[in-house]
Short mmCIF file of C-alpha atoms in Angstrom, two decimals:
data_model
loop_
_atom_site.label_atom_id
_atom_site.label_comp_id
_atom_site.label_asym_id
_atom_site.label_seq_id
_atom_site.Cartn_x
_atom_site.Cartn_y
_atom_site.Cartn_z
CA MET A 1 75.69 -9.42 -15.13
CA THR A 2 75.52 -9.18 -18.98
CA ASP A 3 72.79 -7.57 -21.02
CA GLU A 4 71.76 -10.94 -22.02
CA GLU A 5 71.43 -12.33 -18.52
CA LEU A 6 69.60 -9.16 -17.43
CA LYS A 7 67.07 -9.71 -20.21
CA GLU A 8 66.52 -13.40 -19.30
CA LEU A 9 66.07 -12.36 -15.61
CA VAL A 10 63.44 -9.67 -16.59
CA ALA A 11 61.62 -12.17 -18.86
CA SER A 12 61.51 -14.82 -16.15
CA LEU A 13 60.31 -12.24 -13.66
CA ALA A 14 57.59 -11.20 -16.08
CA VAL A 15 56.50 -14.84 -16.49
CA ALA A 16 56.47 -15.31 -12.70
CA GLN A 17 54.50 -12.13 -12.23
CA ARG A 18 51.85 -13.31 -14.76
CA GLU A 19 51.67 -16.64 -13.00
CA THR A 20 51.28 -14.88 -9.64
CA ASP A 21 48.53 -12.64 -11.02
CA ARG A 22 46.77 -15.69 -12.41
CA GLN A 23 46.91 -17.40 -9.11
CA LEU A 24 45.69 -14.31 -7.24
CA LYS A 25 42.73 -14.00 -9.63
CA GLU A 26 41.82 -17.77 -9.15
CA THR A 27 42.09 -17.36 -5.38
CA ASP A 28 39.96 -14.18 -5.41
CA TRP A 29 37.21 -15.97 -7.62
CA GLN A 30 37.31 -18.91 -5.14
CA LEU A 31 37.04 -16.63 -2.06
CA ARG A 32 34.12 -14.69 -3.75
CA LYS A 33 32.33 -17.99 -4.41
CA GLN A 34 32.78 -19.35 -0.85
CA LEU A 35 31.58 -16.11 0.66
CA LYS A 36 28.51 -16.12 -1.60
CA GLU A 37 27.83 -19.65 -0.54
CA LEU A 38 28.42 -18.83 3.10
CA GLY A 39 25.86 -15.87 2.75
CA LYS A 40 23.31 -18.28 1.40
CA GLN A 41 23.89 -20.62 4.29
CA ILE A 42 23.70 -17.98 7.00
CA GLY A 43 20.45 -16.57 5.42
CA GLY A 44 19.09 -20.10 5.37
CA LEU A 45 19.89 -20.39 9.05
CA GLY A 46 18.14 -17.22 9.79
CA GLU A 47 15.01 -18.27 7.87
CA LYS A 48 14.97 -21.62 9.69
CA PHE A 49 15.38 -20.04 13.15
CA GLY A 50 12.60 -17.47 12.17
CA GLY A 51 10.39 -20.47 11.12
CA PHE A 52 11.25 -22.20 14.36
CA THR A 53 10.14 -19.11 16.27
CA GLU A 54 7.04 -18.77 14.35
CA GLY A 55 6.03 -22.35 14.83
CA MET A 56 6.81 -22.05 18.55
CA ALA A 57 4.59 -19.03 18.85
CA LEU A 58 1.55 -20.06 16.71
CA PRO A 59 -0.17 -22.25 19.22
CA SER A 60 0.14 -19.77 22.10
CA MET A 61 -0.87 -16.92 19.88
CA THR A 62 -3.78 -18.91 18.44
CA LYS A 63 -5.06 -19.43 22.16
CA ILE A 64 -4.45 -15.71 22.97
CA LEU A 65 -6.31 -14.51 19.87
CA THR A 66 -9.28 -16.72 20.39
CA GLU A 67 -9.65 -16.67 24.13
CA ASN A 68 -8.53 -13.16 24.95
CA PHE A 69 -9.67 -11.25 21.79
CA GLY A 70 -12.62 -13.36 20.53
CA MET A 71 -11.10 -13.94 17.10
CA GLU A 72 -12.81 -16.60 14.95
CA VAL A 73 -10.16 -17.00 12.14
CA VAL A 74 -6.43 -17.32 12.89
CA THR A 75 -4.25 -17.83 9.89
CA PRO A 76 -0.36 -18.10 9.84
CA ARG A 77 1.82 -17.00 7.06
CA VAL A 78 -0.38 -14.96 4.87
CA LYS A 79 0.90 -13.65 1.69
CA VAL A 80 -0.89 -11.26 -0.61
CA ARG A 81 -0.15 -9.58 -3.92
CA LYS A 82 -1.93 -6.69 -5.36
CA ALA A 83 -1.07 -4.26 -8.07
CA GLY A 84 2.50 -5.43 -8.21
CA ARG A 85 2.92 -5.12 -4.47
CA SER A 86 3.13 -7.80 -1.86
CA LEU A 87 2.48 -8.01 1.86
CA GLU A 88 3.43 -10.91 4.22
CA LEU A 89 1.94 -11.46 7.61
CA ASP A 90 3.16 -13.91 10.18
CA VAL A 91 -0.37 -14.19 11.62
CA LEU A 92 -3.75 -12.73 10.66
CA ALA A 93 -6.65 -13.13 12.95
CA TYR A 94 -10.14 -11.57 12.62
CA ALA A 95 -13.89 -11.89 13.63
CA ASN A 96 -16.89 -10.83 11.81
CA SER A 97 -19.41 -11.15 14.74
CA GLU A 98 -20.04 -8.98 17.71
CA CYS A 99 -16.25 -8.51 17.87
CA ASN A 100 -15.52 -6.86 14.53
CA ALA A 101 -11.79 -6.68 14.65
CA ALA A 102 -8.52 -7.92 13.07
CA TYR A 103 -5.16 -8.54 14.64
CA ILE A 104 -1.88 -8.69 12.90
CA VAL A 105 0.84 -10.54 14.83
CA GLU A 106 4.49 -10.11 13.84
CA ILE A 107 6.84 -12.73 15.43
CA LYS A 108 10.40 -11.91 16.14
CA SER A 109 13.22 -13.81 17.87
CA HIS A 110 14.97 -10.65 18.85
CA LEU A 111 13.09 -7.32 18.67
CA ARG A 112 14.92 -4.56 16.93
CA PRO A 113 13.81 -0.97 16.13
CA ASP A 114 13.02 -2.01 12.63
CA GLY A 115 10.66 -4.76 13.78
CA ILE A 116 8.44 -2.12 15.35
CA GLU A 117 8.55 0.07 12.13
CA GLN A 118 7.75 -3.20 10.06
CA LEU A 119 4.61 -3.93 12.09
CA GLN A 120 3.44 -0.37 11.90
CA ASN A 121 3.97 -0.33 8.11
CA ILE A 122 2.07 -3.48 7.72
CA LEU A 123 -0.76 -2.05 9.83
CA GLU A 124 -0.88 1.17 7.79
CA GLN A 125 -0.93 -0.90 4.51
CA PHE A 126 -3.48 -3.62 5.70
CA ARG A 127 -6.65 -2.11 4.25
CA ILE A 128 -5.00 -1.58 0.86
CA PHE A 129 -4.39 -5.20 0.60
CA PHE A 130 -7.56 -6.36 2.57
CA PRO A 131 -10.33 -4.08 1.59
CA GLU A 132 -12.86 -6.76 2.87
CA HIS A 133 -11.59 -5.89 6.35
CA ALA A 134 -12.00 -2.03 6.05
CA ASP A 135 -14.72 -1.85 8.64
CA LYS A 136 -12.81 -3.67 11.32
CA ALA A 137 -10.80 -2.20 14.23
CA LEU A 138 -7.24 -3.25 13.58
CA TYR A 139 -4.58 -4.03 16.20
CA GLY A 140 -0.96 -5.09 16.22
CA ILE A 141 0.76 -7.66 18.42
CA LEU A 142 4.57 -8.20 18.54
CA ALA A 143 5.37 -11.71 19.70
CA VAL A 144 9.00 -11.79 20.73
CA VAL A 145 11.39 -14.24 22.39
CA ASP A 146 13.74 -11.45 23.38
CA ALA A 147 13.05 -7.70 23.56
CA PRO A 148 15.17 -4.93 25.13
CA GLU A 149 13.14 -3.01 27.68
CA ASP A 150 13.47 0.37 25.85
CA LEU A 151 11.99 -1.25 22.64
CA ARG A 152 9.29 -3.07 24.64
CA GLN A 153 8.33 0.34 26.07
CA GLU A 154 8.46 2.00 22.61
CA ALA A 155 6.02 -0.66 21.16
CA LEU A 156 3.58 -0.31 24.10
CA SER A 157 3.71 3.43 23.76
CA ALA A 158 2.83 2.98 20.04
CA GLY A 159 -0.32 1.08 21.14
CA ILE A 160 1.18 -2.32 20.09
CA PHE A 161 0.37 -5.34 22.18
CA MET A 162 3.42 -7.25 23.38
CA ALA A 163 3.69 -11.10 23.87
CA ARG A 164 6.82 -12.77 25.19
CA ILE A 165 7.73 -16.34 25.75
CA ASN A 166 7.53 -17.65 29.37
CA ASP A 167 7.79 -21.36 30.23
CA GLU A 168 7.70 -22.35 26.50
CA GLN A 169 4.43 -20.37 26.00
CA PHE A 170 3.91 -16.82 24.64
CA LYS A 171 1.85 -14.59 27.04
CA LEU A 172 0.56 -11.17 26.65
CA GLU A 173 2.63 -8.66 28.69
CA VAL A 174 0.88 -5.39 28.85
CA PRO A 175 0.58 -2.92 31.86
CA LYS A 176 -2.78 -2.36 33.42
CA ASN A 177 -2.94 1.21 31.78
CA PHE A 178 -2.17 -0.02 28.31
CA GLN A 179 -4.09 1.65 25.62
CA PRO A 180 -3.96 -0.34 22.31
CA LYS A 181 -4.04 1.76 19.17
CA ALA A 182 -6.59 0.92 16.56
CA TRP A 183 -5.26 1.51 13.08
#
């Protein structure tokens, strides 16, 4: 091979390498775009399933809150902003009569440890966002479709009521010796 042929081969390899680099960058860009879109779609499915679970739980929880606990007001999907912070509640229930109490219901399709922590944080912050309910006893309820037994026990030990779905309705599941915690 002559020097001239070698130079031509190196030049053609350089052109081929630049084209390969361009194609790889294009493929990388397309893959990143597809992954971003897929992430949005998965997030949307999670929100829809969460909304479905909330919609399924609301009638049962409304009945439990009014009949078992004497709540006069039951409001789903409460969002409040105060001083640049926000708080979202799946269900807020309260009464201003003989029963001067409020209940926060957190609805989960699958209970995980962070779900218990989330409800506890909401209960701890509640009076900051709702000072008008400062005089009320405050309780938490986790309404779940599926809960591992260890997490169910953890929630009950923390004084949180548990409700699970049974025959298409949510029902309270607390042992006879259960002591709810008032926050």
